Amino acid sequence: MFNTDSLLLPFFDDGHRCLHDDLHTWARAHLTNRVHSGDVDHHCQRLVRALGDAGWLRYAVPAEYGGVLPALDSRSLCLLRQTLGYHDGLADFSFAMQGLGSGPISLFGSELLKEKYLPHVASGKMIAAFALSEPDSGSDAAAMTMRATRTGDSYRLNGVKTWISNAGIADFYTVFARTERDEVDGVTAFVVDANTPGLSISERFDVCAPHPIGSLTFTDCEIPLTQRLANPGQGFKVAMQTLDVFRASVGAAALGFAEAALDLAIKRAATRPMFGGMLADLQLTQAAIGDMSTEIDASTLLIYRAAWERDVLGRRTTRSAAMAKMFATEAAQRIIDRSVQLHGGLGVRVGHPVEMLYREIRALRIYEGATEVQQVVIARETMKNISGAV
Ligand code: COS
Protein backbone atom coordinates (compact mmCIF):
# COMPACT_ATOMS: atom_id res chain seq x y z
CA MET A 1 0.00 0.00 0.00
CA PHE A 2 1.03 3.63 -0.42
CA ASN A 3 3.94 4.20 1.89
CA THR A 4 2.38 7.05 3.83
CA ASP A 5 5.85 8.23 4.82
CA SER A 6 6.15 9.33 1.18
CA LEU A 7 3.46 11.90 1.86
CA LEU A 8 5.88 13.61 4.26
CA LEU A 9 8.23 14.39 1.37
CA PRO A 10 8.47 18.08 0.56
CA PHE A 11 6.70 17.41 -2.75
CA PHE A 12 3.36 17.39 -0.92
CA ASP A 13 1.26 19.84 1.08
CA ASP A 14 -1.62 19.27 3.51
CA GLY A 15 -4.15 19.33 0.66
CA HIS A 16 -2.40 16.36 -0.96
CA ARG A 17 -2.29 14.47 2.32
CA CYS A 18 -6.05 15.00 2.85
CA LEU A 19 -6.77 14.04 -0.75
CA HIS A 20 -4.87 10.78 -0.30
CA ASP A 21 -6.60 9.86 2.96
CA ASP A 22 -10.12 10.72 1.76
CA LEU A 23 -9.70 9.02 -1.59
CA HIS A 24 -8.24 5.90 -0.05
CA THR A 25 -11.17 5.67 2.37
CA TRP A 26 -13.64 6.14 -0.49
CA ALA A 27 -11.87 3.65 -2.73
CA ARG A 28 -11.80 1.00 0.00
CA ALA A 29 -15.57 1.29 0.32
CA HIS A 30 -16.48 1.65 -3.38
CA LEU A 31 -13.82 -0.17 -5.40
CA THR A 32 -13.94 -3.61 -3.92
CA ASN A 33 -13.15 -5.76 -6.94
CA ARG A 34 -10.62 -5.09 -9.70
CA VAL A 35 -11.78 -8.05 -11.81
CA HIS A 36 -14.85 -6.95 -13.78
CA SER A 37 -16.81 -9.29 -15.97
CA GLY A 38 -19.51 -8.50 -18.51
CA ASP A 39 -20.22 -5.25 -20.29
CA VAL A 40 -17.12 -3.07 -20.06
CA ASP A 41 -18.93 0.00 -21.43
CA HIS A 42 -21.44 -0.26 -18.63
CA HIS A 43 -18.71 -0.62 -16.00
CA CYS A 44 -16.89 2.47 -17.30
CA GLN A 45 -20.04 4.57 -17.50
CA ARG A 46 -20.89 3.51 -13.94
CA LEU A 47 -17.38 4.31 -12.72
CA VAL A 48 -17.35 7.76 -14.36
CA ARG A 49 -20.67 8.51 -12.67
CA ALA A 50 -19.40 7.27 -9.29
CA LEU A 51 -16.15 9.26 -9.59
CA GLY A 52 -18.19 12.31 -10.61
CA ASP A 53 -20.72 11.95 -7.79
CA ALA A 54 -17.93 11.60 -5.24
CA GLY A 55 -16.23 14.75 -6.56
CA TRP A 56 -12.97 13.09 -7.69
CA LEU A 57 -13.36 14.15 -11.32
CA ARG A 58 -13.25 17.74 -10.14
CA TYR A 59 -9.47 17.34 -9.96
CA ALA A 60 -9.44 16.83 -13.75
CA VAL A 61 -10.51 20.44 -14.51
CA PRO A 62 -9.68 23.94 -13.18
CA ALA A 63 -11.78 25.49 -10.37
CA GLU A 64 -13.36 28.12 -12.61
CA TYR A 65 -15.10 25.35 -14.53
CA GLY A 66 -16.21 23.10 -11.69
CA GLY A 67 -12.83 21.88 -10.47
CA VAL A 68 -11.33 21.88 -6.98
CA LEU A 69 -8.01 23.63 -7.62
CA PRO A 70 -7.29 26.79 -9.65
CA ALA A 71 -5.33 24.83 -12.29
CA LEU A 72 -4.58 21.19 -13.09
CA ASP A 73 -2.37 20.01 -10.24
CA SER A 74 -0.05 17.25 -11.37
CA ARG A 75 0.57 15.91 -7.87
CA SER A 76 -3.16 15.52 -7.25
CA LEU A 77 -3.64 13.83 -10.63
CA CYS A 78 -0.83 11.43 -9.78
CA LEU A 79 -2.16 10.71 -6.29
CA LEU A 80 -5.59 10.03 -7.76
CA ARG A 81 -4.25 7.66 -10.41
CA GLN A 82 -1.93 5.92 -7.98
CA THR A 83 -4.71 5.30 -5.46
CA LEU A 84 -7.37 4.35 -8.02
CA GLY A 85 -4.80 2.14 -9.79
CA TYR A 86 -4.08 0.37 -6.50
CA HIS A 87 -7.73 -0.55 -6.06
CA ASP A 88 -9.14 -0.94 -9.58
CA GLY A 89 -7.46 -0.48 -12.97
CA LEU A 90 -10.74 0.33 -14.69
CA ALA A 91 -11.50 3.11 -12.19
CA ASP A 92 -8.06 4.56 -12.90
CA PHE A 93 -8.75 4.30 -16.64
CA SER A 94 -12.09 6.10 -16.26
CA PHE A 95 -10.52 8.94 -14.29
CA ALA A 96 -7.49 9.20 -16.59
CA MET A 97 -9.52 9.49 -19.77
CA GLN A 98 -11.63 12.31 -18.33
CA GLY A 99 -8.36 14.16 -17.67
CA LEU A 100 -6.56 13.36 -20.93
CA GLY A 101 -9.61 13.90 -23.14
CA SER A 102 -10.43 17.27 -21.61
CA GLY A 103 -6.81 18.31 -20.84
CA PRO A 104 -6.35 20.13 -24.17
CA ILE A 105 -9.52 22.14 -23.42
CA SER A 106 -8.32 23.04 -19.91
CA LEU A 107 -4.90 24.03 -21.25
CA PHE A 108 -5.76 25.61 -24.62
CA GLY A 109 -9.54 25.96 -24.98
CA SER A 110 -11.49 29.16 -25.60
CA GLU A 111 -13.89 30.37 -22.89
CA LEU A 112 -16.71 28.96 -24.97
CA LEU A 113 -15.22 25.47 -25.11
CA LYS A 114 -14.23 25.49 -21.45
CA GLU A 115 -17.75 26.43 -20.39
CA LYS A 116 -19.34 23.99 -22.78
CA TYR A 117 -17.39 20.89 -21.71
CA LEU A 118 -15.39 21.17 -18.49
CA PRO A 119 -18.20 21.41 -15.88
CA HIS A 120 -19.75 18.27 -17.38
CA VAL A 121 -16.43 16.44 -17.36
CA ALA A 122 -16.06 17.36 -13.68
CA SER A 123 -19.52 16.06 -12.79
CA GLY A 124 -19.18 12.89 -14.87
CA LYS A 125 -22.12 13.86 -17.09
CA MET A 126 -19.90 13.91 -20.18
CA ILE A 127 -17.28 11.32 -21.08
CA ALA A 128 -14.10 12.55 -22.80
CA ALA A 129 -11.63 10.98 -25.25
CA PHE A 130 -8.30 11.88 -26.86
CA ALA A 131 -7.87 11.01 -30.55
CA LEU A 132 -4.27 11.34 -31.75
CA SER A 133 -3.15 7.95 -33.10
CA GLU A 134 -3.91 6.69 -36.59
CA PRO A 135 -3.43 3.30 -38.25
CA ASP A 136 -0.04 4.43 -39.62
CA SER A 137 1.01 6.99 -37.01
CA GLY A 138 1.38 6.10 -33.35
CA SER A 139 4.83 6.89 -31.98
CA ASP A 140 5.50 9.16 -34.95
CA ALA A 141 2.53 11.34 -34.10
CA ALA A 142 3.48 14.08 -36.56
CA ALA A 143 3.02 11.63 -39.45
CA MET A 144 -0.77 11.77 -39.13
CA THR A 145 -2.72 11.99 -42.37
CA MET A 146 -6.19 12.94 -41.16
CA ARG A 147 -7.23 16.18 -42.86
CA ALA A 148 -9.17 19.20 -41.68
CA THR A 149 -10.13 21.50 -44.53
CA ARG A 150 -11.35 25.00 -43.80
CA THR A 151 -14.58 25.95 -45.57
CA GLY A 152 -15.78 29.40 -44.50
CA ASP A 153 -16.75 29.26 -40.82
CA SER A 154 -16.25 25.54 -40.48
CA TYR A 155 -13.76 22.71 -40.88
CA ARG A 156 -14.43 19.46 -42.71
CA LEU A 157 -12.65 16.44 -41.19
CA ASN A 158 -11.72 13.32 -43.16
CA GLY A 159 -9.66 10.37 -41.98
CA VAL A 160 -9.35 7.57 -39.43
CA LYS A 161 -8.20 7.54 -35.81
CA THR A 162 -7.50 4.33 -33.96
CA TRP A 163 -6.59 3.01 -30.49
CA ILE A 164 -9.05 5.55 -29.16
CA SER A 165 -9.98 4.77 -25.58
CA ASN A 166 -13.64 5.45 -24.80
CA ALA A 167 -14.55 5.15 -28.51
CA GLY A 168 -18.25 4.48 -28.48
CA ILE A 169 -19.03 5.82 -25.01
CA ALA A 170 -17.41 9.27 -25.22
CA ASP A 171 -19.57 12.37 -25.60
CA PHE A 172 -16.74 14.24 -27.30
CA TYR A 173 -13.31 13.59 -28.79
CA THR A 174 -10.27 15.87 -28.84
CA VAL A 175 -9.04 15.28 -32.37
CA PHE A 176 -5.78 16.20 -34.09
CA ALA A 177 -5.78 16.69 -37.85
CA ARG A 178 -3.59 18.11 -40.57
CA THR A 179 -4.57 21.53 -41.85
CA GLU A 180 -1.35 22.03 -43.83
CA ARG A 181 0.63 19.57 -45.88
CA ASP A 182 3.25 17.37 -44.22
CA GLU A 183 4.56 19.85 -41.66
CA VAL A 184 4.66 19.33 -37.89
CA ASP A 185 3.30 22.86 -37.63
CA GLY A 186 0.47 21.90 -40.00
CA VAL A 187 -1.46 20.04 -37.29
CA THR A 188 -4.50 21.60 -35.61
CA ALA A 189 -6.60 20.41 -32.65
CA PHE A 190 -10.41 20.28 -32.48
CA VAL A 191 -13.17 19.15 -30.16
CA VAL A 192 -15.72 16.98 -31.96
CA ASP A 193 -19.05 16.03 -30.41
CA ALA A 194 -19.77 12.33 -30.66
CA ASN A 195 -23.09 12.91 -32.41
CA THR A 196 -21.64 15.09 -35.20
CA PRO A 197 -22.82 13.79 -38.59
CA GLY A 198 -19.91 12.22 -40.47
CA LEU A 199 -18.28 10.76 -37.33
CA SER A 200 -18.76 7.05 -36.83
CA ILE A 201 -17.31 4.36 -34.59
CA SER A 202 -15.97 2.18 -37.37
CA GLU A 203 -14.53 -0.56 -35.20
CA ARG A 204 -14.45 -1.83 -31.64
CA PHE A 205 -11.89 -4.38 -30.49
CA ASP A 206 -10.72 -6.12 -27.33
CA VAL A 207 -7.45 -5.56 -25.51
CA CYS A 208 -5.89 -7.80 -22.87
CA ALA A 209 -7.21 -5.70 -19.97
CA PRO A 210 -10.69 -4.89 -21.27
CA HIS A 211 -11.80 -1.28 -21.61
CA PRO A 212 -13.79 0.56 -24.27
CA ILE A 213 -11.49 1.13 -27.27
CA GLY A 214 -11.86 1.34 -31.02
CA SER A 215 -11.48 3.34 -34.23
CA LEU A 216 -13.23 6.48 -35.45
CA THR A 217 -13.92 7.31 -39.07
CA PHE A 218 -14.53 10.90 -40.15
CA THR A 219 -16.26 11.36 -43.51
CA ASP A 220 -16.90 14.98 -44.45
CA CYS A 221 -17.51 15.59 -40.76
CA GLU A 222 -18.25 19.29 -40.51
CA ILE A 223 -17.58 21.22 -37.30
CA PRO A 224 -17.79 24.95 -36.63
CA LEU A 225 -14.65 27.05 -36.34
CA THR A 226 -15.47 27.58 -32.66
CA GLN A 227 -14.61 23.91 -31.99
CA ARG A 228 -10.95 24.55 -32.82
CA LEU A 229 -8.39 24.51 -29.98
CA ALA A 230 -5.66 27.16 -30.06
CA ASN A 231 -4.49 28.58 -33.39
CA PRO A 232 -4.23 26.67 -36.63
CA GLY A 233 -0.91 24.81 -36.73
CA GLN A 234 -0.52 24.58 -32.95
CA GLY A 235 -2.07 21.12 -32.68
CA PHE A 236 1.20 19.21 -32.30
CA LYS A 237 2.22 21.38 -29.36
CA VAL A 238 -1.28 21.04 -27.86
CA ALA A 239 -0.84 17.26 -28.02
CA MET A 240 2.73 17.25 -26.68
CA GLN A 241 2.03 19.65 -23.82
CA THR A 242 -1.05 17.70 -22.80
CA LEU A 243 0.99 14.50 -22.85
CA ASP A 244 3.67 16.19 -20.74
CA VAL A 245 1.03 16.71 -18.03
CA PHE A 246 -0.47 13.25 -18.17
CA ARG A 247 2.62 11.10 -18.80
CA ALA A 248 3.77 11.30 -15.18
CA SER A 249 0.28 10.21 -14.15
CA VAL A 250 0.59 7.06 -16.29
CA GLY A 251 3.64 6.28 -14.17
CA ALA A 252 1.52 6.93 -11.07
CA ALA A 253 -1.13 4.44 -12.20
CA ALA A 254 1.63 1.88 -12.81
CA LEU A 255 2.94 2.62 -9.32
CA GLY A 256 -0.51 1.90 -7.85
CA PHE A 257 -0.62 -1.40 -9.75
CA ALA A 258 2.89 -2.27 -8.50
CA GLU A 259 1.96 -1.50 -4.89
CA ALA A 260 -1.07 -3.76 -5.18
CA ALA A 261 1.15 -6.52 -6.61
CA LEU A 262 3.68 -6.12 -3.79
CA ASP A 263 0.98 -6.27 -1.13
CA LEU A 264 -0.46 -9.41 -2.68
CA ALA A 265 3.04 -10.93 -2.84
CA ILE A 266 3.77 -10.16 0.81
CA LYS A 267 0.45 -11.63 1.91
CA ARG A 268 1.09 -14.71 -0.14
CA ALA A 269 4.67 -15.13 1.11
CA ALA A 270 3.58 -14.81 4.73
CA THR A 271 0.88 -17.46 4.47
CA ARG A 272 2.19 -20.04 2.01
CA PRO A 273 3.89 -23.00 3.73
CA MET A 274 7.08 -24.05 1.98
CA PHE A 275 10.02 -26.34 2.81
CA GLY A 276 9.02 -26.56 6.46
CA GLY A 277 8.53 -22.82 6.89
CA MET A 278 6.81 -20.08 4.97
CA LEU A 279 7.57 -18.74 1.49
CA ALA A 280 8.62 -15.48 3.15
CA ASP A 281 11.39 -17.28 5.06
CA LEU A 282 13.30 -18.05 1.86
CA GLN A 283 16.02 -15.58 1.04
CA LEU A 284 15.13 -15.68 -2.66
CA THR A 285 11.68 -14.42 -1.71
CA GLN A 286 13.23 -11.69 0.40
CA ALA A 287 15.51 -10.71 -2.49
CA ALA A 288 12.46 -10.33 -4.71
CA ILE A 289 10.59 -8.28 -2.12
CA GLY A 290 13.65 -6.12 -1.49
CA ASP A 291 13.95 -5.32 -5.20
CA MET A 292 10.20 -4.73 -5.62
CA SER A 293 10.08 -2.37 -2.68
CA THR A 294 13.11 -0.38 -3.86
CA GLU A 295 11.73 0.02 -7.37
CA ILE A 296 8.45 1.25 -5.91
CA ASP A 297 10.26 3.95 -3.94
CA ALA A 298 12.36 4.94 -6.97
CA SER A 299 9.18 5.25 -9.06
CA THR A 300 7.55 7.36 -6.35
CA LEU A 301 10.46 9.79 -6.33
CA LEU A 302 10.60 10.15 -10.11
CA ILE A 303 6.83 10.61 -10.47
CA TYR A 304 6.41 13.21 -7.76
CA ARG A 305 9.56 15.05 -8.77
CA ALA A 306 8.07 15.51 -12.26
CA ALA A 307 4.71 16.52 -10.83
CA TRP A 308 6.27 18.92 -8.31
CA GLU A 309 8.44 20.54 -10.99
CA ARG A 310 5.38 21.28 -13.07
CA ASP A 311 3.20 22.47 -10.17
CA VAL A 312 5.74 24.45 -8.20
CA LEU A 313 8.45 25.48 -10.62
CA GLY A 314 5.85 25.93 -13.35
CA ARG A 315 8.15 24.80 -16.10
CA ARG A 316 8.02 22.37 -18.99
CA THR A 317 8.65 18.88 -17.61
CA THR A 318 9.19 16.95 -20.81
CA ARG A 319 12.32 15.17 -19.54
CA SER A 320 11.27 14.39 -15.97
CA ALA A 321 7.76 13.29 -17.00
CA ALA A 322 9.23 10.97 -19.64
CA MET A 323 11.62 9.48 -17.05
CA ALA A 324 8.78 8.98 -14.57
CA LYS A 325 6.55 7.29 -17.14
CA MET A 326 9.28 5.08 -18.53
CA PHE A 327 10.78 3.95 -15.24
CA ALA A 328 7.55 3.44 -13.32
CA THR A 329 5.77 1.46 -16.05
CA GLU A 330 8.80 -0.76 -16.76
CA ALA A 331 9.40 -1.30 -13.02
CA ALA A 332 5.73 -2.11 -12.43
CA GLN A 333 5.88 -4.76 -15.15
CA ARG A 334 8.86 -6.40 -13.38
CA ILE A 335 7.21 -6.11 -9.95
CA ILE A 336 3.92 -7.60 -11.11
CA ASP A 337 5.72 -10.40 -12.93
CA ARG A 338 7.58 -11.25 -9.71
CA SER A 339 4.34 -11.20 -7.78
CA VAL A 340 2.83 -13.63 -10.31
CA GLN A 341 5.90 -15.85 -9.82
CA LEU A 342 5.52 -15.80 -6.03
CA HIS A 343 1.88 -16.82 -6.44
CA GLY A 344 2.85 -19.92 -8.42
CA GLY A 345 -0.07 -21.43 -10.34
CA LEU A 346 -2.54 -19.03 -8.74
CA GLY A 347 -0.71 -16.15 -10.42
CA VAL A 348 -1.88 -17.25 -13.84
CA ARG A 349 -5.37 -18.29 -12.84
CA VAL A 350 -7.80 -16.11 -14.77
CA GLY A 351 -9.69 -13.84 -12.41
CA HIS A 352 -7.04 -13.73 -9.68
CA PRO A 353 -6.18 -10.09 -8.89
CA VAL A 354 -2.48 -10.61 -9.66
CA GLU A 355 -3.33 -12.15 -13.04
CA MET A 356 -5.53 -9.10 -13.71
CA LEU A 357 -2.63 -6.79 -12.78
CA TYR A 358 -0.38 -8.71 -15.17
CA ARG A 359 -2.79 -7.93 -18.00
CA GLU A 360 -3.48 -4.36 -16.84
CA ILE A 361 0.13 -3.20 -16.72
CA ARG A 362 1.11 -4.17 -20.25
CA ALA A 363 -0.59 -1.34 -22.15
CA LEU A 364 0.92 1.34 -19.91
CA ARG A 365 4.37 0.65 -21.41
CA ILE A 366 2.87 1.48 -24.80
CA TYR A 367 0.19 4.15 -24.56
CA GLU A 368 0.83 7.90 -24.25
CA GLY A 369 4.31 7.38 -25.64
CA ALA A 370 5.92 3.93 -25.65
CA THR A 371 9.04 3.34 -23.54
CA GLU A 372 11.16 3.75 -26.69
CA VAL A 373 9.60 7.19 -27.32
CA GLN A 374 10.40 8.20 -23.75
CA GLN A 375 14.01 7.07 -24.26
CA VAL A 376 14.27 9.30 -27.32
CA VAL A 377 12.62 12.23 -25.54
CA ILE A 378 14.93 11.87 -22.50
CA ALA A 379 18.03 11.54 -24.69
CA ARG A 380 17.14 14.59 -26.79
CA GLU A 381 16.45 16.74 -23.74
CA THR A 382 19.59 15.52 -21.99
CA MET A 383 21.81 16.17 -25.00
CA LYS A 384 20.23 19.61 -25.43
CA ASN A 385 21.21 20.52 -21.87
CA ILE A 386 24.73 19.15 -22.11
CA SER A 387 25.80 20.60 -25.46
CA GLY A 388 28.48 23.24 -25.06
CA ALA A 389 29.18 22.30 -21.45
CA VAL A 390 32.47 20.51 -22.07
N1 COS B 1 6.03 20.50 -25.48
C1 COS B 1 5.92 21.55 -26.32
N2 COS B 1 6.36 21.52 -27.59
C2 COS B 1 6.91 20.36 -28.01
C3 COS B 1 7.07 19.23 -27.19
C4 COS B 1 6.60 19.34 -25.86
N3 COS B 1 6.70 18.33 -25.02
N4 COS B 1 7.66 18.24 -27.88
C5 COS B 1 7.88 18.74 -29.10
N5 COS B 1 7.43 20.01 -29.18
C6 COS B 1 7.51 20.92 -30.32
C7 COS B 1 8.98 21.12 -30.68
O1 COS B 1 9.55 22.18 -29.94
C8 COS B 1 8.88 21.44 -32.13
O2 COS B 1 8.47 22.79 -32.30
P1 COS B 1 9.32 23.78 -33.24
O3 COS B 1 9.22 23.18 -34.61
O4 COS B 1 8.60 25.08 -33.08
O5 COS B 1 10.72 23.76 -32.68
C9 COS B 1 7.73 20.58 -32.62
O6 COS B 1 6.92 20.33 -31.46
C10 COS B 1 8.19 19.28 -33.22
O7 COS B 1 8.96 18.60 -32.27
P2 COS B 1 9.91 17.38 -32.66
O8 COS B 1 10.81 17.78 -33.79
O9 COS B 1 10.54 16.87 -31.41
O10 COS B 1 8.83 16.35 -33.25
P3 COS B 1 8.99 14.87 -33.57
O11 COS B 1 8.04 14.54 -34.65
O12 COS B 1 10.43 14.50 -33.79
O13 COS B 1 8.46 14.23 -32.18
C11 COS B 1 8.22 12.45 -30.58
C12 COS B 1 8.92 13.02 -31.81
C13 COS B 1 8.61 10.99 -30.59
C14 COS B 1 8.75 13.12 -29.34
C15 COS B 1 6.70 12.67 -30.62
O14 COS B 1 6.20 12.29 -31.87
C16 COS B 1 5.98 11.85 -29.55
O15 COS B 1 5.93 12.20 -28.38
N6 COS B 1 5.38 10.73 -29.96
C17 COS B 1 4.58 9.90 -29.12
C18 COS B 1 3.16 10.26 -29.29
C19 COS B 1 2.30 9.52 -28.37
O16 COS B 1 2.43 9.66 -27.18
N7 COS B 1 1.38 8.73 -28.95
C20 COS B 1 0.43 8.03 -28.20
C21 COS B 1 -0.91 8.67 -28.44
S1 COS B 1 -1.79 9.04 -27.03
S2 COS B 1 -2.39 7.33 -26.37
XYZ file of C-alpha atoms in Angstrom, residues 102-379:
278
model
C -10.425 17.267 -21.606
C -6.813 18.305 -20.843
C -6.353 20.125 -24.171
C -9.518 22.138 -23.422
C -8.323 23.044 -19.914
C -4.903 24.031 -21.254
C -5.762 25.615 -24.620
C -9.539 25.964 -24.981
C -11.486 29.162 -25.599
C -13.890 30.372 -22.887
C -16.710 28.961 -24.969
C -15.216 25.467 -25.111
C -14.231 25.487 -21.454
C -17.748 26.431 -20.392
C -19.345 23.990 -22.777
C -17.385 20.889 -21.711
C -15.393 21.173 -18.492
C -18.202 21.407 -15.882
C -19.750 18.266 -17.379
C -16.429 16.442 -17.362
C -16.059 17.355 -13.675
C -19.519 16.058 -12.787
C -19.178 12.888 -14.867
C -22.123 13.857 -17.092
C -19.895 13.909 -20.176
C -17.276 11.319 -21.084
C -14.101 12.554 -22.797
C -11.633 10.979 -25.253
C -8.296 11.880 -26.863
C -7.867 11.012 -30.546
C -4.273 11.343 -31.747
C -3.152 7.948 -33.100
C -3.914 6.690 -36.588
C -3.435 3.300 -38.251
C -0.042 4.434 -39.620
C 1.014 6.995 -37.009
C 1.383 6.104 -33.351
C 4.834 6.892 -31.977
C 5.502 9.161 -34.951
C 2.527 11.335 -34.100
C 3.483 14.081 -36.563
C 3.016 11.627 -39.453
C -0.770 11.771 -39.125
C -2.721 11.989 -42.370
C -6.187 12.944 -41.157
C -7.226 16.175 -42.865
C -9.173 19.197 -41.677
C -10.134 21.500 -44.530
C -11.355 24.998 -43.801
C -14.583 25.948 -45.568
C -15.780 29.397 -44.496
C -16.754 29.257 -40.821
C -16.250 25.544 -40.479
C -13.758 22.710 -40.885
C -14.427 19.458 -42.710
C -12.652 16.439 -41.192
C -11.724 13.321 -43.155
C -9.665 10.371 -41.976
C -9.348 7.574 -39.433
C -8.205 7.542 -35.811
C -7.499 4.326 -33.961
C -6.589 3.009 -30.485
C -9.048 5.552 -29.157
C -9.977 4.772 -25.582
C -13.637 5.454 -24.797
C -14.547 5.146 -28.513
C -18.254 4.482 -28.481
C -19.032 5.818 -25.011
C -17.407 9.266 -25.224
C -19.572 12.369 -25.605
C -16.735 14.242 -27.296
C -13.312 13.592 -28.794
C -10.272 15.869 -28.839
C -9.043 15.280 -32.368
C -5.779 16.199 -34.095
C -5.785 16.693 -37.848
C -3.588 18.112 -40.571
C -4.566 21.533 -41.853
C -1.352 22.033 -43.832
C 0.631 19.571 -45.879
C 3.249 17.374 -44.223
C 4.565 19.853 -41.657
C 4.659 19.330 -37.891
C 3.305 22.858 -37.631
C 0.474 21.900 -39.998
C -1.457 20.038 -37.294
C -4.497 21.605 -35.612
C -6.596 20.413 -32.654
C -10.409 20.276 -32.483
C -13.173 19.153 -30.163
C -15.717 16.983 -31.963
C -19.053 16.034 -30.405
C -19.768 12.326 -30.662
C -23.088 12.913 -32.412
C -21.641 15.090 -35.202
C -22.818 13.789 -38.593
C -19.912 12.216 -40.474
C -18.279 10.759 -37.333
C -18.756 7.047 -36.828
C -17.311 4.359 -34.592
C -15.972 2.180 -37.374
C -14.525 -0.558 -35.200
C -14.454 -1.830 -31.638
C -11.891 -4.384 -30.485
C -10.716 -6.122 -27.332
C -7.451 -5.555 -25.507
C -5.890 -7.803 -22.865
C -7.208 -5.699 -19.972
C -10.686 -4.892 -21.274
C -11.796 -1.282 -21.606
C -13.792 0.565 -24.266
C -11.488 1.129 -27.269
C -11.859 1.343 -31.023
C -11.481 3.344 -34.225
C -13.234 6.477 -35.450
C -13.920 7.308 -39.071
C -14.526 10.895 -40.150
C -16.260 11.357 -43.510
C -16.900 14.981 -44.448
C -17.507 15.585 -40.763
C -18.251 19.292 -40.505
C -17.576 21.217 -37.302
C -17.794 24.954 -36.634
C -14.647 27.052 -36.345
C -15.466 27.576 -32.665
C -14.606 23.910 -31.990
C -10.946 24.550 -32.819
C -8.392 24.507 -29.978
C -5.656 27.159 -30.064
C -4.487 28.581 -33.387
C -4.228 26.665 -36.628
C -0.906 24.814 -36.733
C -0.522 24.578 -32.952
C -2.067 21.124 -32.676
C 1.196 19.209 -32.303
C 2.223 21.382 -29.364
C -1.275 21.043 -27.862
C -0.843 17.258 -28.022
C 2.728 17.250 -26.681
C 2.030 19.655 -23.821
C -1.053 17.696 -22.804
C 0.986 14.497 -22.854
C 3.672 16.193 -20.740
C 1.033 16.705 -18.025
C -0.473 13.245 -18.171
C 2.622 11.103 -18.795
C 3.773 11.300 -15.180
C 0.284 10.212 -14.150
C 0.592 7.061 -16.295
C 3.645 6.284 -14.165
C 1.522 6.928 -11.072
C -1.131 4.441 -12.203
C 1.626 1.878 -12.806
C 2.938 2.624 -9.320
C -0.514 1.905 -7.851
C -0.619 -1.402 -9.751
C 2.891 -2.269 -8.502
C 1.961 -1.502 -4.890
C -1.072 -3.763 -5.177
C 1.152 -6.524 -6.610
C 3.680 -6.119 -3.790
C 0.980 -6.266 -1.126
C -0.456 -9.414 -2.676
C 3.041 -10.928 -2.839
C 3.768 -10.162 0.813
C 0.452 -11.625 1.911
C 1.089 -14.712 -0.142
C 4.667 -15.132 1.106
C 3.576 -14.809 4.726
C 0.880 -17.464 4.473
C 2.190 -20.040 2.007
C 3.890 -22.997 3.734
C 7.076 -24.051 1.979
C 10.023 -26.340 2.813
C 9.020 -26.563 6.461
C 8.529 -22.824 6.894
C 6.814 -20.081 4.971
C 7.575 -18.743 1.492
C 8.615 -15.481 3.148
C 11.394 -17.283 5.056
C 13.296 -18.047 1.863
C 16.023 -15.580 1.039
C 15.129 -15.685 -2.659
C 11.677 -14.418 -1.712
C 13.233 -11.694 0.404
C 15.508 -10.707 -2.485
C 12.455 -10.330 -4.715
C 10.589 -8.277 -2.120
C 13.653 -6.120 -1.494
C 13.945 -5.319 -5.197
C 10.199 -4.725 -5.624
C 10.082 -2.375 -2.683
C 13.109 -0.375 -3.857
C 11.729 0.018 -7.370
C 8.450 1.252 -5.912
C 10.261 3.949 -3.941
C 12.362 4.939 -6.968
C 9.182 5.249 -9.062
C 7.552 7.357 -6.353
C 10.461 9.788 -6.327
C 10.601 10.151 -10.113
C 6.832 10.614 -10.470
C 6.409 13.213 -7.761
C 9.557 15.049 -8.771
C 8.075 15.508 -12.257
C 4.706 16.521 -10.830
C 6.274 18.922 -8.308
C 8.444 20.540 -10.989
C 5.381 21.283 -13.075
C 3.197 22.468 -10.174
C 5.738 24.450 -8.195
C 8.450 25.482 -10.621
C 5.848 25.935 -13.353
C 8.149 24.799 -16.102
C 8.016 22.366 -18.990
C 8.654 18.883 -17.614
C 9.190 16.945 -20.814
C 12.322 15.171 -19.538
C 11.274 14.388 -15.974
C 7.761 13.290 -16.997
C 9.235 10.970 -19.644
C 11.616 9.479 -17.049
C 8.780 8.979 -14.566
C 6.548 7.292 -17.140
C 9.278 5.082 -18.529
C 10.775 3.950 -15.238
C 7.546 3.436 -13.317
C 5.769 1.457 -16.050
C 8.799 -0.759 -16.756
C 9.402 -1.297 -13.024
C 5.732 -2.106 -12.435
C 5.885 -4.764 -15.151
C 8.861 -6.397 -13.378
C 7.207 -6.115 -9.953
C 3.917 -7.596 -11.114
C 5.716 -10.399 -12.930
C 7.580 -11.252 -9.711
C 4.335 -11.198 -7.783
C 2.834 -13.626 -10.312
C 5.898 -15.850 -9.820
C 5.522 -15.801 -6.034
C 1.882 -16.817 -6.438
C 2.846 -19.919 -8.422
C -0.070 -21.427 -10.344
C -2.536 -19.032 -8.735
C -0.709 -16.153 -10.422
C -1.881 -17.251 -13.839
C -5.371 -18.291 -12.840
C -7.796 -16.110 -14.773
C -9.692 -13.845 -12.414
C -7.036 -13.734 -9.682
C -6.182 -10.087 -8.893
C -2.478 -10.606 -9.660
C -3.332 -12.147 -13.038
C -5.528 -9.104 -13.707
C -2.632 -6.786 -12.782
C -0.378 -8.713 -15.167
C -2.789 -7.930 -17.998
C -3.482 -4.359 -16.838
C 0.135 -3.196 -16.720
C 1.109 -4.170 -20.253
C -0.586 -1.345 -22.148
C 0.919 1.342 -19.913
C 4.371 0.648 -21.411
C 2.873 1.484 -24.803
C 0.186 4.153 -24.561
C 0.825 7.897 -24.249
C 4.307 7.383 -25.641
C 5.923 3.933 -25.651
C 9.044 3.345 -23.542
C 11.156 3.749 -26.690
C 9.597 7.193 -27.324
C 10.404 8.197 -23.748
C 14.007 7.070 -24.258
C 14.267 9.299 -27.324
C 12.621 12.232 -25.540
C 14.933 11.871 -22.505
C 18.029 11.539 -24.690
